[in-house]
Amino acid sequence: MQIGAYLNSMRDPAGLPAPAFIFDAFLVLTFALHILFVNLVIGSAILIVWGKIKKTEYSARLSSSLSKLLVNSVSWAIVLGVAPLLFIQVIYDPFWYTANTLSAFWALIFLAFIALGFSLIYVYYLSDGKRSVLWIILSLGLFLLAGIVKHSLAITQLYPESWPSFAVRDGLYISTGKYLHGFEIFRFLHFVIPSLAVVGVWLIFYAKYFRGKYENEYLDWVSGLGIRLALIFSVIQGIIGFFWLLTLPGDLNFIRHPVFIVALILSLIFILYLFLSYRSGNLRPTLMAILLGITVSAMSAARESLRIAYFSRVGYNLADYPVNLSLGSLILFLSTFIMGLIVLFYVATVAYRAGKGIREVGAHALGKISVYLLWLWIIFMVSIGLYNTIKG
Amino acid sequence: MYPIWDVPYLSSALIVGLISSFHVLPSHLAVGALWVTVFIEKLAYSQNRSDYLDFVKRFTLLLLIFSFVFGSLSGIGIWYSATVSSPRAISALIHNYVWGWATEWIFFLIEIATIYAYYLTLGKVDPKTHIRLGYIYAIGAWISMIIITGILAFMLTPGKWLETGDFFDGFFNPTYFPQLFMRTFLMFGISGIYGLLISSTLNYQTKIDLSKLISKIAFFGMILGGLFSLWYYKKLPAETYQIIQGLPYMKTLIKVSILSFFILLGYFLLVGFIIPKLNNFALSLVIIVIAFIGILSGEGVREGARRPYIINGFMYGNQIIAKDHPALKIKSEVQKFEETGLLTHLGYLPQNLKKITSDNRLEVGRIIALHNCANCHAFTKAGLRPLPKLLAGFNPKSPEDIDAFLSALSAFPYMPPFAGNDEERKAAAEYLFTLVSSKK
């Protein structure tokens, strides 16, 4: 059996509960959010280490400030990773499950790396930054290892024609999943380098947020550092991207792919905007964050197009995945999604105001609505449940 | 079929079992925690007990670390370990329940947002807002239990889904409500023990007052949880009872979980009503361990009772679809594998291993045996249900004896039929015979 036939035969017999493009859209969107937070984690960890080693008054202060945020960002990075994980195995199940079982040991140890890295960050956090920064360095190392595993699993999926040679060595089937298969340096760097650019944008936001609470001189220093990081590492990111592009298989012709071209233009606009902001010294964090979000989402879409291109080489097309529509559950998700945004907006409002030192945060109407919505959700779900149980 | 993963000594199913049992501790804490905490916070304001706020702060920190580091990651760990040990089963769950999981994910987002906000704004925002944050967390976390119970219960009792393939038919299956109520009330017990642990670190009067209060709540939670467990047990299908009765270790597991239930209940009774000062840090830790053993056993029964299926009535433990599902246009695969063989479906193998030859017989036999048995059996001499030992129990004289055993595999109520054609079964038997006969 040829690999393409194998792939199509391994698709789940139940089919998709909704058309593939819906999953794909959510995959692109949630992956962009996930990678932004992953970058924020890596970038902040690097700055925490740098600030503490450099030991100037400002750098140490920034370091301690960032370390209060780090646990929070790690949590978000993890939970935002769950959604793309879910959607990818719905539409690309044959690739996902084969790659993961072939490297089963690594697929699991990946989580141990994260758990250990996260714990070390807590150790540092709970000491109020008094413990040695070595803990952060270690956890940074563990997170990078975890990144290498994920990267390698992604690469494995791209080359199904090599799977037989991954599965068997010297005539023996490797049943413990103890090997990783594949590493592409530019691709890997392209996911890591933006960390310092993302944290740069974050610093600019930080400087604006705490204006009035902390003294201006410090905040000017922070935003100056932020814009330089954002600009320099975005440029480096561009260069690395260029090399990655050069190393892609020629037959993919990715350089001509419309989604890629759009993403490229958007990222050049972003870099240009960073440059102009740097020159003028007029830093507008909200606009910058929006542009960053757009650029990363576009690049996430380009990455998805690249995957589709790779997969079409072995005859795998999303369009012909059979659909067994489950409208009810799709509606359940979409309505919960909207409800979730409202509740999250309320919590974010409270956190934003409280962080500025405001005690009477207000927004009580929104808060009440959030609670009602949750109860409504339960009543609604239980009603469906009772109806189903009685009917059956 | 996907590549098969083999775990020496443990078997792949046990890895999933260990991770999921661990996960129960932080996850039930995550669900139950703030109901009690928000209540205590309210008391702190209404009775002017600012010392209660110390409890709130410490308890939330415990929750953050234990549930939102180890809980979240072990939750993902269940999923990953199931992915690599039974990819087709997890694929079936995902493809039927992806929107359920995605809905669950929304509540994870809400939980993370509110728990950090709750922890970081204690004493920094007005009490009304702070309590509301805790309350949103509590409801959101309970909803995540409402959702996941549907998927867990589905695996044991898929109910009408087997005919209709409908999301809600599978979700609100026959054991859904009993299990939801059981977990909901038991969660007060589980979060109670953490509450006692934290109380024991506070100053004397706070410790006494809170230990009493928490134990009482936990006590009544456990009583109700116990009653709902009985209801749940009554709702289990007849085949499940057969499996439980047929395997002696299942009965042991049930006894262990009942015993630990009563130890916990007794502890709550003592601390809550008779001698509150009994509660201390070391004892609370012991109680946590006992709870863990109890949960481990209980979940072991729930997982084991599905055998030989991984999704009851639909997919076997060796990931072969057991029955037709006309509504989803799915065909049983048992006959297909008997006729066309397993090897032709192992597209991940190189060509030279897809045909049995005199050179590769044993290796191919091993691969076929792994696909058929490795989920439930260790291939090493020692470990969980080790095949060398179990097979030696029949004292086979030749590969033919093992072959005969394999042909009759489905005669055991807890094992699926062998997947593969005659030639493949013979190769597997030859390989398995080497396990029995080798002296290593």
XYZ file of C-alpha atoms in Angstrom, chain A residues 1-3 6 10-18 22-23 26 30 71-72 75-76 78-83 85-87 89-91 93-98 100-102 104-105 107-108 110-111 114-115 118-119 122 125-126 150 163-165 167-168 171-177 321 324 326 328-330 332-333 336-337 339-340 343-344 346-347 350-351 354 358-364 367-368 370-371 374-375 377-378 381-382 384-386 388-389 391-392, chain B residues 1-8 15 19 35 61 64-65 68-70 72-73 76-81 83-85 87-88 90-103 105-110 112-114 116-117 119-121 123-129 132-133 135-137 139-140 142-143 146-147 160 166-173 176-177 180 314 321 327-330 333 344-354 363 366-367 370-371:
222
model
C 0.000 0.000 0.000
C 1.350 3.394 -0.931
C 1.701 5.972 1.805
C -2.455 4.505 4.032
C -6.389 6.001 8.576
C -8.797 8.908 8.630
C -11.276 8.426 11.390
C -14.237 6.391 10.128
C -16.640 8.687 11.978
C -15.676 11.554 9.686
C -15.612 15.188 10.726
C -18.448 16.628 12.812
C -18.204 19.896 10.851
C -13.958 25.498 10.398
C -11.399 23.439 12.274
C -9.730 27.772 14.594
C -5.555 29.484 18.342
C 3.875 32.036 35.979
C 0.800 33.642 34.579
C -0.362 29.032 32.264
C -1.778 30.898 29.314
C -0.221 25.936 28.077
C -3.964 26.366 27.986
C -3.849 28.133 24.633
C -1.860 25.199 23.293
C -4.699 22.825 24.046
C -6.997 24.144 21.341
C -3.732 20.359 19.719
C -7.370 19.421 19.554
C -8.124 20.794 16.117
C -5.876 15.872 15.342
C -9.359 16.268 13.990
C -8.355 17.152 10.449
C -5.315 12.664 12.355
C -3.283 10.243 10.198
C -0.230 12.498 10.382
C -0.627 13.480 13.978
C -1.149 10.036 15.433
C 1.542 8.358 13.364
C 3.316 10.838 17.913
C 3.301 7.061 18.221
C 6.562 6.784 16.289
C 5.887 8.052 21.760
C 8.512 8.333 24.442
C 5.689 12.876 23.022
C 5.216 12.079 26.701
C 7.661 16.638 26.467
C 5.096 17.158 29.202
C 7.122 21.499 30.779
C 6.041 20.364 34.243
C 7.044 25.325 35.245
C 7.827 24.099 38.772
C 7.377 28.698 40.721
C 8.549 33.191 41.904
C 7.758 32.133 45.467
C 7.313 19.611 19.345
C 7.880 6.882 8.080
C 8.790 3.281 7.213
C 12.459 4.172 7.617
C 9.682 2.902 12.243
C 12.214 0.195 11.501
C 14.984 -4.910 10.200
C 13.610 -4.418 13.710
C 10.497 -2.445 14.519
C 11.180 0.192 17.177
C 8.293 -0.280 19.540
C 9.311 2.078 22.342
C 9.189 5.333 20.369
C -12.539 14.362 4.355
C -20.920 13.683 9.498
C -23.095 17.374 14.299
C -25.983 20.587 17.838
C -22.510 20.280 19.252
C -21.158 22.945 16.906
C -23.011 24.432 21.691
C -19.394 25.364 21.112
C -20.213 28.961 24.612
C -17.357 30.685 22.804
C -20.338 33.592 26.284
C -16.730 32.905 27.221
C -16.929 36.483 30.899
C -13.257 36.827 30.014
C -15.217 41.061 32.587
C -12.322 39.311 34.328
C -11.206 43.729 36.770
C -7.593 42.602 36.471
C -6.841 46.288 39.902
C -7.870 50.856 41.596
C -9.853 49.327 44.469
C -13.422 50.025 43.418
C -13.128 48.363 40.032
C -16.801 48.699 39.106
C -18.175 46.923 36.020
C -20.741 45.305 38.303
C -20.019 40.940 36.389
C -23.604 40.054 37.171
C -21.276 36.899 33.556
C -22.596 34.970 36.537
C -22.890 30.693 33.500
C -26.019 29.615 35.357
C -25.487 27.611 30.488
C -25.988 24.996 33.192
C -27.391 21.902 29.350
C -29.268 20.100 32.113
C -31.066 19.002 27.129
C -29.815 16.203 29.345
C -33.148 15.630 31.024
C -32.578 13.256 26.223
C -32.834 10.957 29.222
C -36.917 10.615 25.575
C -34.581 7.620 25.720
C -3.422 0.880 11.961
C -1.092 3.346 13.593
C 2.334 2.305 14.867
C 2.058 0.425 18.134
C 3.744 1.527 21.335
C 5.113 -1.006 23.762
C 6.007 -0.203 27.361
C 8.205 -2.812 29.010
C 0.622 4.449 31.720
C -1.503 9.460 34.779
C -17.080 26.612 46.567
C -1.832 29.263 46.187
C -2.601 27.387 41.680
C 0.436 25.195 42.026
C -2.733 24.637 37.548
C 0.729 23.213 37.141
C 0.381 19.515 37.823
C -3.350 20.965 33.841
C -0.285 19.103 32.704
C -2.924 16.946 28.926
C -0.853 13.910 29.920
C -3.907 11.646 29.907
C -4.665 12.802 26.451
C -1.094 12.366 25.202
C -0.637 8.971 26.778
C -2.776 9.193 22.002
C 0.346 7.093 21.927
C -1.149 3.973 23.486
C -4.488 6.403 18.948
C -7.539 5.032 17.183
C -8.670 8.711 21.157
C -9.299 9.557 17.529
C -12.803 8.134 17.834
C -13.438 10.165 20.974
C -12.062 13.324 19.439
C -13.975 12.978 16.209
C -17.240 12.476 18.028
C -16.654 14.925 20.856
C -14.368 17.597 19.486
C -16.913 20.366 20.061
C -17.490 19.074 23.556
C -13.792 19.288 24.242
C -13.558 22.683 22.609
C -16.417 23.838 24.830
C -11.544 24.459 26.717
C -13.494 27.721 26.949
C -14.066 26.962 30.603
C -10.378 26.232 31.078
C -9.714 29.745 29.818
C -12.249 31.128 32.269
C -7.218 30.332 34.430
C -8.304 33.951 34.113
C -10.383 33.926 37.270
C -5.094 34.240 38.854
C -7.300 37.274 39.257
C -5.295 35.121 43.884
C -3.657 38.369 42.870
C -6.480 40.749 43.791
C -7.449 42.486 49.495
C -6.828 44.737 46.525
C -10.336 45.037 45.112
C -13.668 45.514 46.838
C -14.918 42.308 48.530
C -17.992 42.075 46.352
C -15.932 41.926 43.176
C -17.699 37.319 42.406
C -14.407 36.315 40.796
C -17.825 32.465 42.298
C -17.277 32.640 38.534
C -14.344 30.328 38.961
C -19.215 27.672 38.518
C -16.883 27.539 35.530
C -17.976 22.776 37.898
C -19.136 23.157 34.305
C -20.304 18.611 33.716
C -18.664 18.318 30.321
C -28.102 5.135 22.388
C -25.669 11.504 17.979
C -23.463 13.726 20.151
C -26.045 14.284 22.877
C -27.203 10.657 22.924
C -23.669 9.592 23.744
C -23.067 12.471 26.093
C -26.181 12.058 28.234
C -25.743 8.310 28.447
C -24.139 10.285 33.064
C -26.286 11.761 35.803
C -22.059 13.609 37.649
C -17.788 -0.182 19.711
C -13.839 -1.710 15.540
C -25.726 5.633 11.434
C -22.094 6.663 11.064
C -21.553 4.290 8.123
C -18.851 2.408 10.035
C -13.388 -4.710 11.261
C -1.775 -4.952 4.707
C -3.151 -2.284 7.024
C 0.147 -1.423 8.667
C 1.050 1.237 6.146
C 3.798 2.635 8.344
C 5.960 -0.471 7.824
C 8.527 -0.873 5.046
C 7.601 -3.251 2.222
C 9.945 -6.006 3.384
C 8.034 -6.411 6.634
C 4.618 -6.475 5.044
C 9.931 -9.986 13.809
C 6.294 -9.723 17.214
C 4.717 -6.733 15.498
C 2.243 -6.171 19.848
C -0.761 -4.850 17.964
